[in-house]
């Protein structure tokens, strides 16, 4: 039997599920949390019981709306503007978090962007911007979080781990992506940064993992899903037959941040509807 395919660009048919209370009292920072995947993750961490810093760089109103949604669910939250590619901004963001929440238990390094270009036309600005935010930004935030995890160690009443870092990667840490060499390079870099950190820090009970989303309905890729033609074309790349929603990633993030995944170390969890399964080979080859 073939499962019904969702063909609408606006309704993926994804069921709404409740988020389990796995993170009560934990302190979380989500970067790039005023839209898209980061927004979904921040809200889900709040629903799971965490207090959340909602980082953003542009768009105060959207960030404040995420904060309000977390507060309505009963969690503490505030918005903090910082450019994750700036060492000074990141240091200030963590200093404030220590003041407001006292510590950090969970970092979701999500801030990321695309500046697409044919390779021969790619400017150094586009290259540096994408590497600066997507890769260096994750390095700067992870370094601050790790310093605090090492200082504080395990607090058994909070979590089995001294801290959890979730790096937001992409299917493009594996799938080469013409026209997007800067972006794919940044995600390939995240893979080995995450694995190297995980190896180095596991003895300190710090768990570092990544999520690799496929095509998720967010502002970063609107052109890939907002018309029927684009959506149908996209579905040729997604065996599961629907676009992903931010909540699909958010539920994975809650699990990876919780003690339910305590033995998961240095793994990339692909949440992509099968995009990495070479769907072109389903027939032929
Ligand atoms: C990109 C999206 C793209 C998806 C699948 C993501 O990492 O940001 O633009 O739709 O990968 O190709």
Tab-separated table of C-alpha atoms and ligand atoms in Angstrom, residues 114 169-172 177 183 187 213-216 220-221 224 234 275, ligand 1:
chain	number	residue	atom	x	y	z
A	114	UNK	CA	22.510	31.128	2.838
A	169	UNK	CA	23.784	21.030	10.466
A	170	UNK	CA	22.050	20.049	7.217
A	171	UNK	CA	21.704	17.192	4.789
A	172	UNK	CA	24.304	19.262	2.930
A	177	UNK	CA	25.174	21.355	-3.398
A	183	UNK	CA	26.798	26.772	2.601
A	187	UNK	CA	27.873	22.311	7.060
A	213	UNK	CA	17.514	18.724	8.680
A	214	UNK	CA	16.386	18.165	5.126
A	215	UNK	CA	13.872	20.470	3.472
A	216	UNK	CA	11.973	22.187	6.261
A	220	UNK	CA	15.454	30.187	4.258
A	221	UNK	CA	14.040	28.072	1.421
A	224	UNK	CA	11.560	25.576	-2.763
A	234	UNK	CA	10.954	19.227	-4.084
A	275	UNK	CA	16.381	12.933	1.462
B	1	LIG	C1	18.858	24.416	3.206
B	1	LIG	C2	17.532	24.523	2.493
B	1	LIG	C3	17.298	23.294	1.633
B	1	LIG	C4	17.529	22.014	2.420
B	1	LIG	C5	17.443	20.768	1.549
B	1	LIG	C6	18.882	23.112	3.965
B	1	LIG	O1	20.047	23.002	4.731
B	1	LIG	O2	19.022	25.527	4.087
B	1	LIG	O3	17.523	25.689	1.682
B	1	LIG	O4	15.966	23.313	1.154
B	1	LIG	O5	18.787	22.047	3.040
B	1	LIG	O6	18.159	20.901	0.359
